[in-house]
mmCIF file of C-alpha atoms and ligand atoms in Angstrom:
data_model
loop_
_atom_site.group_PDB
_atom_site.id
_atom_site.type_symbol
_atom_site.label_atom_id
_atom_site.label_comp_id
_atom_site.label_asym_id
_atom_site.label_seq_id
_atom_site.Cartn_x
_atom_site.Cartn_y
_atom_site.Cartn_z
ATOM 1 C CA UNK A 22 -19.259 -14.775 -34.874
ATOM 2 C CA UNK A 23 -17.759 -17.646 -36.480
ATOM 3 C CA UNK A 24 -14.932 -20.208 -35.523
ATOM 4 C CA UNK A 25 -13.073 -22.701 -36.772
ATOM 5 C CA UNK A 26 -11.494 -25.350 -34.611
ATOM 6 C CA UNK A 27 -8.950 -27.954 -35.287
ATOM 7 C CA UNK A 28 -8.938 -30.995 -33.182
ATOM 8 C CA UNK A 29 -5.172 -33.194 -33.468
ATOM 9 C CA UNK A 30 -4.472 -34.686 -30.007
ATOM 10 C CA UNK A 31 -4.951 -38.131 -30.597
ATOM 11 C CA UNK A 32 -6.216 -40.393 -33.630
ATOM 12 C CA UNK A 33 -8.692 -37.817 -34.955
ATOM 13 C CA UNK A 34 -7.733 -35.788 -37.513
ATOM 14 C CA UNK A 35 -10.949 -33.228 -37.487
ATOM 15 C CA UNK A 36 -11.768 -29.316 -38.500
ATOM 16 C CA UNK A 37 -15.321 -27.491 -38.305
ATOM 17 C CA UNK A 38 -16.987 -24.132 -38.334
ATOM 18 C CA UNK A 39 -19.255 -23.583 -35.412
ATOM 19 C CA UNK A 40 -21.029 -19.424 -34.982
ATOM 20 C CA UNK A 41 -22.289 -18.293 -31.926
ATOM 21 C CA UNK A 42 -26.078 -19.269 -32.295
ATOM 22 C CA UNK A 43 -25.119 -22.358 -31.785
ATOM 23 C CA UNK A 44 -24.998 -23.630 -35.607
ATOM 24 C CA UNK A 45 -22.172 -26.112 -36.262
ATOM 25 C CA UNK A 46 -21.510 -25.423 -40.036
ATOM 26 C CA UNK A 47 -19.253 -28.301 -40.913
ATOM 27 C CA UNK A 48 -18.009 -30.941 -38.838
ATOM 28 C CA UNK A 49 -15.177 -32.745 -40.812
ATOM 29 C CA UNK A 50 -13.422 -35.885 -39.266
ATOM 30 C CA UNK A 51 -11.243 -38.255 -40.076
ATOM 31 C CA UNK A 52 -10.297 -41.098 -37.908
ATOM 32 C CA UNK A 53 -7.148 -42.761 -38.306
ATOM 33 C CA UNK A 54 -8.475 -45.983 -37.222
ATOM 34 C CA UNK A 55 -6.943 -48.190 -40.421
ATOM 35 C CA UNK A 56 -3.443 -46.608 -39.655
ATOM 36 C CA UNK A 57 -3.439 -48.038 -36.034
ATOM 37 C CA UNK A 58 -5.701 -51.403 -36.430
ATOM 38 C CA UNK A 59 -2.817 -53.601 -37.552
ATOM 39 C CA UNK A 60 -0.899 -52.158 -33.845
ATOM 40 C CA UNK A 61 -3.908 -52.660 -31.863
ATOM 41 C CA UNK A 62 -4.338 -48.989 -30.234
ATOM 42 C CA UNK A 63 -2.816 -45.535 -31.234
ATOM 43 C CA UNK A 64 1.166 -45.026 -32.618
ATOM 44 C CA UNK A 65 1.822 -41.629 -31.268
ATOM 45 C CA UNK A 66 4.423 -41.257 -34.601
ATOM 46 C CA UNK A 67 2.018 -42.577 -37.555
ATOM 47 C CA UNK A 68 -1.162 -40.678 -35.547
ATOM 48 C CA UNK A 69 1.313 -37.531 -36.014
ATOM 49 C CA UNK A 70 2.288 -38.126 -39.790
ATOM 50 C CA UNK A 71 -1.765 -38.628 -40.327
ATOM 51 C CA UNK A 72 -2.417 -35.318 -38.598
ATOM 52 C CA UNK A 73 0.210 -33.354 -41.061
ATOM 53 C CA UNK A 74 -0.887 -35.583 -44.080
ATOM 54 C CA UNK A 75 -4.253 -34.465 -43.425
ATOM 55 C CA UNK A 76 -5.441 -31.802 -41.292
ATOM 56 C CA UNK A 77 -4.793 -28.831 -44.440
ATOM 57 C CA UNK A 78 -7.078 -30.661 -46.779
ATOM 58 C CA UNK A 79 -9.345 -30.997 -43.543
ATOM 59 C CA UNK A 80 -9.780 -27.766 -43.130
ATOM 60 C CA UNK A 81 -10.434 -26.777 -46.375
ATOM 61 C CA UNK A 82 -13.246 -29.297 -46.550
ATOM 62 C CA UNK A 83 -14.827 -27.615 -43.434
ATOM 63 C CA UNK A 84 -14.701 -24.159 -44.722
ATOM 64 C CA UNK A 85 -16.179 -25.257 -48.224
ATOM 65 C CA UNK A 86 -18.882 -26.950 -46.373
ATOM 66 C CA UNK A 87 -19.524 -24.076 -44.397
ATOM 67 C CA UNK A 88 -19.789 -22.141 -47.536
ATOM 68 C CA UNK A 89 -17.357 -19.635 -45.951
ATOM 69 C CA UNK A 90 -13.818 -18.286 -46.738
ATOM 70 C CA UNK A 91 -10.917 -17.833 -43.876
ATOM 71 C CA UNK A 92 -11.726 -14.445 -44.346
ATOM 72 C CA UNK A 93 -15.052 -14.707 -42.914
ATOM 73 C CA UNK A 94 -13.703 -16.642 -39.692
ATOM 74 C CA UNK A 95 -13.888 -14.509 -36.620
ATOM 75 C CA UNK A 96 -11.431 -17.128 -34.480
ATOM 76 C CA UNK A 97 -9.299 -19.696 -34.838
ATOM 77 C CA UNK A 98 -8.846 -22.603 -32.179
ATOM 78 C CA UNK A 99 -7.118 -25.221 -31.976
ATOM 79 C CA UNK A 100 -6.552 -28.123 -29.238
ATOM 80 C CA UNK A 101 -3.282 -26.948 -27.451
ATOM 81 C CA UNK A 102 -3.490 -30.587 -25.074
ATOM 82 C CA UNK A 103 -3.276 -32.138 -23.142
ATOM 83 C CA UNK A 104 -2.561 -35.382 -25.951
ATOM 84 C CA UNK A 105 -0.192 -37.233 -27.662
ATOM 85 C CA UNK A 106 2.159 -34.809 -28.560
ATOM 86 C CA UNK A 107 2.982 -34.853 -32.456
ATOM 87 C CA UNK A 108 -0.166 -34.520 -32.992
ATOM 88 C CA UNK A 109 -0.955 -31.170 -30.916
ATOM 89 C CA UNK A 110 2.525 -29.523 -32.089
ATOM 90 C CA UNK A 111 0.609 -30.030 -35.883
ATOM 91 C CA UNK A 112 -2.930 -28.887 -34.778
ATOM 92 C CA UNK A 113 -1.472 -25.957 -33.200
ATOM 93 C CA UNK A 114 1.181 -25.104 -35.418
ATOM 94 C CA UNK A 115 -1.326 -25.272 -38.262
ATOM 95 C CA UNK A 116 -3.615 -22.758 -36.440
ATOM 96 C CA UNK A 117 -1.064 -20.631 -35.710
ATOM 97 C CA UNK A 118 0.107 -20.586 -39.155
ATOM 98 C CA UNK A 119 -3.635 -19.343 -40.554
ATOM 99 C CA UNK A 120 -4.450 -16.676 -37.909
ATOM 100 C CA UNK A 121 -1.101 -15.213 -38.609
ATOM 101 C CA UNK A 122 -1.664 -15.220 -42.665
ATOM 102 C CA UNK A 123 -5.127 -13.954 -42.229
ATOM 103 C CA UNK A 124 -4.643 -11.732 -39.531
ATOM 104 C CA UNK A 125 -7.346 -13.580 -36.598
ATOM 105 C CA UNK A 126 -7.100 -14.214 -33.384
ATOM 106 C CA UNK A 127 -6.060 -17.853 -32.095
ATOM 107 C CA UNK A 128 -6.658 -19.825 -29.260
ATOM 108 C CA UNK A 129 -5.198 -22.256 -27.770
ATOM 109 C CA UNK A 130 -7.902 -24.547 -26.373
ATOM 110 C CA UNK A 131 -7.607 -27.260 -23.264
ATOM 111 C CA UNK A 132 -9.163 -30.488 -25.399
ATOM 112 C CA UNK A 133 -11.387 -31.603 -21.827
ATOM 113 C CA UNK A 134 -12.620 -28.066 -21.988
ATOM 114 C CA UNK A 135 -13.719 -28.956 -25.102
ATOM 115 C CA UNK A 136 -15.525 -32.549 -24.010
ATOM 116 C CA UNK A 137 -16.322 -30.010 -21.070
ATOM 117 C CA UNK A 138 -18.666 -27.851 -23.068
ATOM 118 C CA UNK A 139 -19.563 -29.527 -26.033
ATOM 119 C CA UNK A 140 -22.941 -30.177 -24.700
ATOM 120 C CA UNK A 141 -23.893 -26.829 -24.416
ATOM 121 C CA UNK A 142 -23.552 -26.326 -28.128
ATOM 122 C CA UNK A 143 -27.610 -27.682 -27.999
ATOM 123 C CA UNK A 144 -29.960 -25.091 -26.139
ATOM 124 C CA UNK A 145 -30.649 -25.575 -22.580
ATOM 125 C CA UNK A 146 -28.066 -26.749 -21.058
ATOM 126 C CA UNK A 147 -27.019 -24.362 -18.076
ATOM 127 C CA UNK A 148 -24.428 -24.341 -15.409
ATOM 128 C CA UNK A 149 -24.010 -26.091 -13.199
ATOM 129 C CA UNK A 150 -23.689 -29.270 -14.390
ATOM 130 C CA UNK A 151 -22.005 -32.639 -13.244
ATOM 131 C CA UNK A 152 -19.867 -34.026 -16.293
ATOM 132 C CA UNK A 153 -18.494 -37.984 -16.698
ATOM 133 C CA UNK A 154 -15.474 -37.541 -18.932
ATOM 134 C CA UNK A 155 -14.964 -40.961 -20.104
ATOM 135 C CA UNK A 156 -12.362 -41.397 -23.135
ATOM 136 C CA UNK A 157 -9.760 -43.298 -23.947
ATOM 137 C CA UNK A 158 -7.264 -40.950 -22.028
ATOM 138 C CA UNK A 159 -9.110 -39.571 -18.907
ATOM 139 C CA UNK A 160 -11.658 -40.889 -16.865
ATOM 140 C CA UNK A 161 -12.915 -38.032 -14.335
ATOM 141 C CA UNK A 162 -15.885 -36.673 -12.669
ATOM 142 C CA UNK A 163 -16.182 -32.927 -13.166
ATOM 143 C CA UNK A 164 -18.637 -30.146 -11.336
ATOM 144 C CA UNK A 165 -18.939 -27.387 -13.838
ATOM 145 C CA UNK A 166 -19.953 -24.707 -12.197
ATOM 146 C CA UNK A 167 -19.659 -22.190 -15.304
ATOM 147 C CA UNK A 168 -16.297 -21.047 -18.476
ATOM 148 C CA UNK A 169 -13.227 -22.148 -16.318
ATOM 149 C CA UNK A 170 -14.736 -23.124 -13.811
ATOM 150 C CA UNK A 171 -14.023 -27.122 -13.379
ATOM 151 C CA UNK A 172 -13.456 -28.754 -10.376
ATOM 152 C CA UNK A 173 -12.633 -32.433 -9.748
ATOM 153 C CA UNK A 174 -14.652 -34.610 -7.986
ATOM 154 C CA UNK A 175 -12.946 -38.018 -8.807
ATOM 155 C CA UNK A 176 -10.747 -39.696 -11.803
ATOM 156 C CA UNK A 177 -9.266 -42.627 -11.983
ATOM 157 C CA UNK A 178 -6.384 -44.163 -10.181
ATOM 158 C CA UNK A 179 -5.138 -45.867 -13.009
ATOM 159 C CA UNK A 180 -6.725 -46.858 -16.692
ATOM 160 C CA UNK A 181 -8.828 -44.735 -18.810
ATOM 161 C CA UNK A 182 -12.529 -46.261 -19.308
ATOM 162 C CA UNK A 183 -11.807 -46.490 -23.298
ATOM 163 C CA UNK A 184 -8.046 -47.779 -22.115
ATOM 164 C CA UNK A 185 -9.729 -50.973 -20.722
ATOM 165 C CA UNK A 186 -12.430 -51.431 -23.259
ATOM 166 C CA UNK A 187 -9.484 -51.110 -25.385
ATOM 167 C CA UNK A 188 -7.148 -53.623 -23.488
ATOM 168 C CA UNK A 189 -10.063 -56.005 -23.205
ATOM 169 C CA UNK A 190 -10.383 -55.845 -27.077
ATOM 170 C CA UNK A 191 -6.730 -56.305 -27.689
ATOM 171 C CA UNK A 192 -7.065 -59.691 -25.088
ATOM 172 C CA UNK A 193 -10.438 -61.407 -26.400
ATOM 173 C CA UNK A 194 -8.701 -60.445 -29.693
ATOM 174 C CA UNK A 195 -11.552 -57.820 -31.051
ATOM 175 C CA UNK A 196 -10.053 -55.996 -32.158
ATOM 176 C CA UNK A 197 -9.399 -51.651 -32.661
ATOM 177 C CA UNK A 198 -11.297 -49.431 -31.672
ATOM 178 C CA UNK A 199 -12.165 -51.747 -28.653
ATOM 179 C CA UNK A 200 -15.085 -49.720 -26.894
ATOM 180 C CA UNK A 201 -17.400 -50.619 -29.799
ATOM 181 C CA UNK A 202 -16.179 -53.849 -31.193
ATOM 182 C CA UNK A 203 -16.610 -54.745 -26.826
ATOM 183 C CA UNK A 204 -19.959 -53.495 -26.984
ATOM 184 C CA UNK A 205 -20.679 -55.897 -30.498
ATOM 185 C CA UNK A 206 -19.772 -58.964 -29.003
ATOM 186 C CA UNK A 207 -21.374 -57.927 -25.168
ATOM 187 C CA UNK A 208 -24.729 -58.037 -27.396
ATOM 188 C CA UNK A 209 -24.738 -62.031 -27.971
ATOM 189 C CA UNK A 210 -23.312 -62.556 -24.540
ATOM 190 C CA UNK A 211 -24.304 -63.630 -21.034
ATOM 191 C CA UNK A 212 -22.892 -60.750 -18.584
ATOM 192 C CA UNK A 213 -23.788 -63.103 -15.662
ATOM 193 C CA UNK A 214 -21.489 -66.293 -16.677
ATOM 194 C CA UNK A 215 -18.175 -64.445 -15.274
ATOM 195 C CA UNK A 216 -18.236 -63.396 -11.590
ATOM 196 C CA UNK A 217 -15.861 -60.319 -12.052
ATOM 197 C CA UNK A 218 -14.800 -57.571 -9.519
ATOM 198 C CA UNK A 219 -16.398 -54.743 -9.201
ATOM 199 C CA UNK A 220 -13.172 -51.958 -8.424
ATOM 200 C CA UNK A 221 -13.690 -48.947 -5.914
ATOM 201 C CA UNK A 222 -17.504 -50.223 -5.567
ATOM 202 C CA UNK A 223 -19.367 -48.876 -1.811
ATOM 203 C CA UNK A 224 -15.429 -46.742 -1.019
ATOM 204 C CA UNK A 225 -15.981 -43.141 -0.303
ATOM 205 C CA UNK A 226 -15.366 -40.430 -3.076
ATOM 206 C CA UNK A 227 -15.832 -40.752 -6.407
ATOM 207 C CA UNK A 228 -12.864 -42.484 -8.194
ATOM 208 C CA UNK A 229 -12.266 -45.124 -10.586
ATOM 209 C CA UNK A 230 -10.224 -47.858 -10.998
ATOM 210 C CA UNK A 231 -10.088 -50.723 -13.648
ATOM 211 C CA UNK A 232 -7.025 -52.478 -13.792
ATOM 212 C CA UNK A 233 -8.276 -55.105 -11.531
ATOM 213 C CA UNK A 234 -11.201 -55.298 -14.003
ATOM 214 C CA UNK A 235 -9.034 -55.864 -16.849
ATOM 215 C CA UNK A 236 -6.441 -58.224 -15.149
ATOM 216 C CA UNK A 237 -9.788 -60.674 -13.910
ATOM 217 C CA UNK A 238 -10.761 -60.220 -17.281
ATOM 218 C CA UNK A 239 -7.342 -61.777 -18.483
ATOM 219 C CA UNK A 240 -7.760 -64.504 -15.901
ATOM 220 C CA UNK A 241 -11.108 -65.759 -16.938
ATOM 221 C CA UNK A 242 -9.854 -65.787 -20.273
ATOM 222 C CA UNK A 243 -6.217 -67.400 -20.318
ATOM 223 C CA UNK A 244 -8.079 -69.919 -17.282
ATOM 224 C CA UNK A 245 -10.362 -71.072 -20.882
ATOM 225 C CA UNK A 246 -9.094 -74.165 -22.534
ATOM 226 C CA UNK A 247 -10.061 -73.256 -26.279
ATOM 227 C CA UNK A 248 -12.703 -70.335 -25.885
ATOM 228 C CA UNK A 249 -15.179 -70.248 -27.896
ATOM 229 C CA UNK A 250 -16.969 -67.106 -29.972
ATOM 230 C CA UNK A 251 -19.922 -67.422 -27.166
ATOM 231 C CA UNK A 252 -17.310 -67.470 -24.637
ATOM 232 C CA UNK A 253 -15.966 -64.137 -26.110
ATOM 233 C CA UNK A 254 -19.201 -62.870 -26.235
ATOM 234 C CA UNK A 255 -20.190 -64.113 -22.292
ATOM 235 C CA UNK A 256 -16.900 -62.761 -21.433
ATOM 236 C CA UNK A 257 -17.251 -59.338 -23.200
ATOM 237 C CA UNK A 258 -20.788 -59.230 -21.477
ATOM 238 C CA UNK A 259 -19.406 -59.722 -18.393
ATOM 239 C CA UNK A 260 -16.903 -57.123 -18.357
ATOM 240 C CA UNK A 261 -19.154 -54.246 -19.636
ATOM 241 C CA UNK A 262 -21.612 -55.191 -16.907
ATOM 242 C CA UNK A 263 -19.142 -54.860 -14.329
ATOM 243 C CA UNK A 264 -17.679 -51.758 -15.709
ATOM 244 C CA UNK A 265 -21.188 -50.108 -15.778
ATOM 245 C CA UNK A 266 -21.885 -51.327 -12.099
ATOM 246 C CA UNK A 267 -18.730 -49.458 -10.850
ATOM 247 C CA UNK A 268 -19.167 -46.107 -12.933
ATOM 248 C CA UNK A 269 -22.693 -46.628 -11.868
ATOM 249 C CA UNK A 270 -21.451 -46.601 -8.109
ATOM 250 C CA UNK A 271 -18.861 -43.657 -8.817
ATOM 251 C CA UNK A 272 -21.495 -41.089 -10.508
ATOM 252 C CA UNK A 273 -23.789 -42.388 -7.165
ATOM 253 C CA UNK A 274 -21.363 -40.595 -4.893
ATOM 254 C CA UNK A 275 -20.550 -38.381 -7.551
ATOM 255 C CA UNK A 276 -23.821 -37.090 -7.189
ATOM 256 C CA UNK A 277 -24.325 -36.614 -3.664
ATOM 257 C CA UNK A 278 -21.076 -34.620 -3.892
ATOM 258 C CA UNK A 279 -22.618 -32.455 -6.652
ATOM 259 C CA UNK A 280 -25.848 -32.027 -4.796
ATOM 260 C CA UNK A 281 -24.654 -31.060 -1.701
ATOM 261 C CA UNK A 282 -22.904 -27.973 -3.147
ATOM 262 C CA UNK A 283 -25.040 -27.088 -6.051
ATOM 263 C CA UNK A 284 -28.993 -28.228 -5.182
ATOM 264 C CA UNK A 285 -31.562 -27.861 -6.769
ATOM 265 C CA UNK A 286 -32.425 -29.660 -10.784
ATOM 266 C CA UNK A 287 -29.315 -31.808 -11.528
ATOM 267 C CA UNK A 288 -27.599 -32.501 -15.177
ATOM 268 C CA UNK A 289 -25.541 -35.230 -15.561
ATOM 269 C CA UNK A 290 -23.812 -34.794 -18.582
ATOM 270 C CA UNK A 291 -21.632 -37.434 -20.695
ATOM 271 C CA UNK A 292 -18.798 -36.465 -22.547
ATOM 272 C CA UNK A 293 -16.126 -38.395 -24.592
ATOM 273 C CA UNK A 294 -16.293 -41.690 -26.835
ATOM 274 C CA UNK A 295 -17.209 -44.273 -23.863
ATOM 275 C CA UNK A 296 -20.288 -42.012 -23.834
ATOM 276 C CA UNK A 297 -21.261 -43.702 -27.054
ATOM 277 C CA UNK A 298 -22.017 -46.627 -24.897
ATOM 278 C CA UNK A 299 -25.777 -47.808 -24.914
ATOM 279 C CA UNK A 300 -25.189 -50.563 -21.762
ATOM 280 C CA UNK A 301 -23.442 -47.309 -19.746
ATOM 281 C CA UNK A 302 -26.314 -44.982 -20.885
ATOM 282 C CA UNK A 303 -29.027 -47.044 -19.909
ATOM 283 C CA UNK A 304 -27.062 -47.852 -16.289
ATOM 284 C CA UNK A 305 -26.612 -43.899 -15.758
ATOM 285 C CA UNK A 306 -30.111 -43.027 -17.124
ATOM 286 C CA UNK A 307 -31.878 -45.657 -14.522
ATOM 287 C CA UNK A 308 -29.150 -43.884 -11.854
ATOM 288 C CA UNK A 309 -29.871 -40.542 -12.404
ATOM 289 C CA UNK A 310 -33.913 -40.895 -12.153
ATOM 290 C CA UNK A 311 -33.375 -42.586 -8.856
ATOM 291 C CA UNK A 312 -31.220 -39.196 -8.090
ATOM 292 C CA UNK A 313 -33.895 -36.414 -9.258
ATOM 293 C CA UNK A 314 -31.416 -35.662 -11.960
ATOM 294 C CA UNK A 315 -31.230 -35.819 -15.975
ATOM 295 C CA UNK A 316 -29.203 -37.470 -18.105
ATOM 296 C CA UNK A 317 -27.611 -35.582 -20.791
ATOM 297 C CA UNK A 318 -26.085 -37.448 -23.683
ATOM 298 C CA UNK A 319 -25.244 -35.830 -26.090
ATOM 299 C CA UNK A 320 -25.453 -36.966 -30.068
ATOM 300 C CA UNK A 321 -22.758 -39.367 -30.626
ATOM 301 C CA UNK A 322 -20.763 -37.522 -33.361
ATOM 302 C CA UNK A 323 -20.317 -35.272 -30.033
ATOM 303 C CA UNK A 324 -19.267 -37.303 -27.982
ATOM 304 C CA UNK A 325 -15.774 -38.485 -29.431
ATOM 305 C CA UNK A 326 -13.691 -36.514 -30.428
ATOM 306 C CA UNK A 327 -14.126 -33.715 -32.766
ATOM 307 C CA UNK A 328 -13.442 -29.924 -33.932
ATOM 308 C CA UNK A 329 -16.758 -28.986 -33.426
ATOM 309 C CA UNK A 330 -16.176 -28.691 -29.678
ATOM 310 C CA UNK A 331 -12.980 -27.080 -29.881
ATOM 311 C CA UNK A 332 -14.514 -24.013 -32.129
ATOM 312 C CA UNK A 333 -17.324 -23.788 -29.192
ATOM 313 C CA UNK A 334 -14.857 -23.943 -26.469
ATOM 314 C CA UNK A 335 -12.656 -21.705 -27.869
ATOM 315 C CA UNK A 336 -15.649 -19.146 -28.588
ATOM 316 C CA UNK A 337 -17.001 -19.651 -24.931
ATOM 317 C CA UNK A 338 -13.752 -18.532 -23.504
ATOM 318 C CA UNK A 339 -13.208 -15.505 -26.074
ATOM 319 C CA UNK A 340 -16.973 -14.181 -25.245
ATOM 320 C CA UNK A 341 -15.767 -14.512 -21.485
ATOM 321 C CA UNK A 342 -12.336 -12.693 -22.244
ATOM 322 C CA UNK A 343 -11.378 -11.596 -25.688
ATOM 323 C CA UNK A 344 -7.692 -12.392 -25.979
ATOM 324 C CA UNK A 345 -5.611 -14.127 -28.348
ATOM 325 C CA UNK A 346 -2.776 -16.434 -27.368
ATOM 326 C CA UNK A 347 0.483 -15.355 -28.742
ATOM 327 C CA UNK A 348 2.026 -17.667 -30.928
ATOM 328 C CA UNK A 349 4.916 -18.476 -28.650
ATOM 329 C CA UNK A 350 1.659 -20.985 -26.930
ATOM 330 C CA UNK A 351 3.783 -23.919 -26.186
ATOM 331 C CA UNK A 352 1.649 -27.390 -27.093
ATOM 332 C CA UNK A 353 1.204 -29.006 -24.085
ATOM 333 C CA UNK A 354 1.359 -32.682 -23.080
ATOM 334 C CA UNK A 355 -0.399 -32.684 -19.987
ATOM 335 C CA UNK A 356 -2.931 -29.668 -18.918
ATOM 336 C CA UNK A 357 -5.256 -30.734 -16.165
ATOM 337 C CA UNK A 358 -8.647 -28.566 -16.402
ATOM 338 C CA UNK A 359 -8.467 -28.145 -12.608
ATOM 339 C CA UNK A 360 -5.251 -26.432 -11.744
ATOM 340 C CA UNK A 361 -5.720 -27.917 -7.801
ATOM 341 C CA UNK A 362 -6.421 -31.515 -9.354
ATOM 342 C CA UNK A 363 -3.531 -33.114 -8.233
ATOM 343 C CA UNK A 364 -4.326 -31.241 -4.676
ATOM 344 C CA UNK A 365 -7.549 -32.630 -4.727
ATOM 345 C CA UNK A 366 -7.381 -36.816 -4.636
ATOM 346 C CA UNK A 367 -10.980 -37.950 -4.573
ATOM 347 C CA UNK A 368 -10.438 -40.758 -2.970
ATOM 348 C CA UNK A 369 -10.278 -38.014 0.204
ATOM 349 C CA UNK A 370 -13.614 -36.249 -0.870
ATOM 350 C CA UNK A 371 -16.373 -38.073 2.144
ATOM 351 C CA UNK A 372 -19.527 -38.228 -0.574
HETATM 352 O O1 LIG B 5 -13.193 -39.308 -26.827
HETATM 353 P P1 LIG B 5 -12.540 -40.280 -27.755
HETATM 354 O O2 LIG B 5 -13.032 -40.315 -29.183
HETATM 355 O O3 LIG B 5 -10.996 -40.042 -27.844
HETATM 356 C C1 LIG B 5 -10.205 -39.747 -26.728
HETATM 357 O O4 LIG B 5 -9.720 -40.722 -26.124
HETATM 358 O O5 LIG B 5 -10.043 -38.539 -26.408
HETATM 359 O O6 LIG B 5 -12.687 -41.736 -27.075
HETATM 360 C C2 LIG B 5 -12.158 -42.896 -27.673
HETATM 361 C C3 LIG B 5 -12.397 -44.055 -26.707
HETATM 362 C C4 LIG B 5 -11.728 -45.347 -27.159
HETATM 363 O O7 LIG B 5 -11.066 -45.915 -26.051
HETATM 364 C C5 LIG B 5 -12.907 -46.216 -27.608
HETATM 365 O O8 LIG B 5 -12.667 -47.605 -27.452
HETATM 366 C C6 LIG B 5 -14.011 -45.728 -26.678
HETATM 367 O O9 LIG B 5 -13.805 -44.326 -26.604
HETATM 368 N N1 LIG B 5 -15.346 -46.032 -27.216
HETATM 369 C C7 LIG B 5 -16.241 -46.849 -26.617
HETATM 370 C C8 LIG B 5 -17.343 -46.948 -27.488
HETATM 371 N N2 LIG B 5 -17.095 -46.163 -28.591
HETATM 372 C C9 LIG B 5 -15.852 -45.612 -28.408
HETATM 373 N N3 LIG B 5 -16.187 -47.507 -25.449
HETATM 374 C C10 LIG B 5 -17.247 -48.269 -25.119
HETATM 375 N N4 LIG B 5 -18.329 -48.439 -25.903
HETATM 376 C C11 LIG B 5 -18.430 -47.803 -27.096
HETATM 377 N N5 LIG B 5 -19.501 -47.979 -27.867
HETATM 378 ZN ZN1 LIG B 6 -11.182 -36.713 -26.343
#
């Protein structure tokens, strides 16, 4: 079986071909990263205008590097949100658009189902699993306990992960995309020159908060008569430090929570582009060998965003129950993965 899935929610304009042994054909992205620099983060309006300047010749480029006409495509899925949303109505629209001249089936497919899964598209990884979500629009800890079957364990109260790498960027004047060009600078810094709060640290339950974080970091920095490049750096250092320390503390409880309802071998899994971070890997890697459990990353390029994971998504949920959407699927801003989320603050959960 073979299926092509479009990715469009947010400032990734990407298309691949993924079959059911696993294989991902093609994998074409395109970030829009020059489009937004000049703005310092995402403009929901020029991210849109990329996605519909973009996304046909996309998709053509994955199909010719899967070496495979629409013809030969089984399914066709595309990200239906949650996501900024001129870019979903294109992704979706555009899928609609091709099942109905070729005659497939199409999905419309939750993009954190997609982070959900992606990591099963390498062998071996079985459910359950504990999953750290961290992008630049959710933050959440997620037991995945099979297709469908997510439930919440914690998210945060207010910023994204990527959101305050992001801010932080913006403020030490780093520049877009922030999570990297944070990470750059952390590497020439001193991450014990700023004492800086560690948010939700030792509280019970498992979730996150980081605007303190990001407002100390704006003290430290606006407190500095004329910083200095090292002072960036020893500031940048600072803040990914503390940021690790209180993910570090989250996935702890997160964890226990996981444990105590699925035991036995643990995965922690890590899913969206924070994941790409090598200070946060290392923290969670050390953490999860003090918890008899292992540390999934998977490769980078899966990580952040991409169509690759919406194809496997979308083929996961048609092996569980093959049946199209109709095409009067309605693109949706917001679509939590756990329909009880908001029912289910973690800040109640006793870890
Ligand atoms: O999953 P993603 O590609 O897009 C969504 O938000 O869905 O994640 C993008 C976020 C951005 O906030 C970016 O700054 C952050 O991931 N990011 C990183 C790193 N690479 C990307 N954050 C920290 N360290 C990194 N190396
Ligand atoms: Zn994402």
């Amino acid at each position: 079986m073979l299926v092509l899935g479009i990715e469009s929610s947010c400032d990734e304009t990407a298309a691949a071909v993924v079959s059911d042994d696993r294989r991902i054909l093609s994998d074409c992205v395109l970030s829009q990263w020059e489009e937004h620099r000049a703005f310092g983060g995402v403009v929901p309006e020029i991210a849109a205008r990329a996605h519909l300047d973009h996304l046909d010749h996309l998709i053509e480029e994955a199909l010719r590097r899967a070496d495979v006409t629409l013809n030969q495509i089984d399914l066709i899925a595309a990200t239906g949100g949650p996501g900024l949303i001129g870019g979903v109505i294109v992704g979706v629209t555009t899928g609609k658009a091709l099942a109905l001249a070729s005659g497939k089936p199409f999905l419309a497919v939750n993009h954190l189902e997609g982070h959900a899964l992606s990591a099963r598209l390498a062998p071996g990884l079985d459910f359950p699993y504990l999953l750290l979500l961290v992008s630049g629009g959710h933050c959440q800890l997620l037991a995945v306990a099979g297709v469908g079957r997510y439930e919440r364990l914690g998210a945060t109260i207010d910023d994204a992960a990527g959101e305050a790498f992001d801010k932080v960027a913006k403020l030490l004047g780093l520049g877009y995309p922030g999570g990297p060009a944070v990470e750059k600078a952390a590497k020439q810094g001193d991450a014990g020159r700023f004492a800086l709060p560690r948010p939700m640290q030792g509280r019970p339950g498992c979730d996150f908060s980081f605007s303190g974080l990001k407002n100390a970091v704006r003290l430290a920095w606006t407190a500095l008569p004329s910083p200095s490049d090292q002072d960036r750096a020893d500031l940048a250092a600072s803040f990914q430090g503390a940021l690790a320390d209180t993910m570090a503390d989250r996935v702890k409880h997160g964890l226990a929570l996981f444990q105590q309802r699925f035991p036995g071998p643990t995965s922690l899994v890590l899913a969206g582009g924070v994941a790409a971070n090598q200070a946060l890997r290392q923290r969670l890697s050390l953490l999860a060998a003090r918890h008899t459990a292992t540390l999934v990353a998977p490769p980078l390029a899966l990580c952040t965003d991409n169509g690759a994971m919406i194809a496997w998504a979308g083929l996961e949920r048609w092996r569980l129950r093959p049946v199209a959407d109709g095409f009067d699927f309605a693109p949706r801003p917001r679509w939590p993965l756990d329909p009880d989320a908001v029912k289910l603050p973690g800040a109640g959960v006793k870890a």
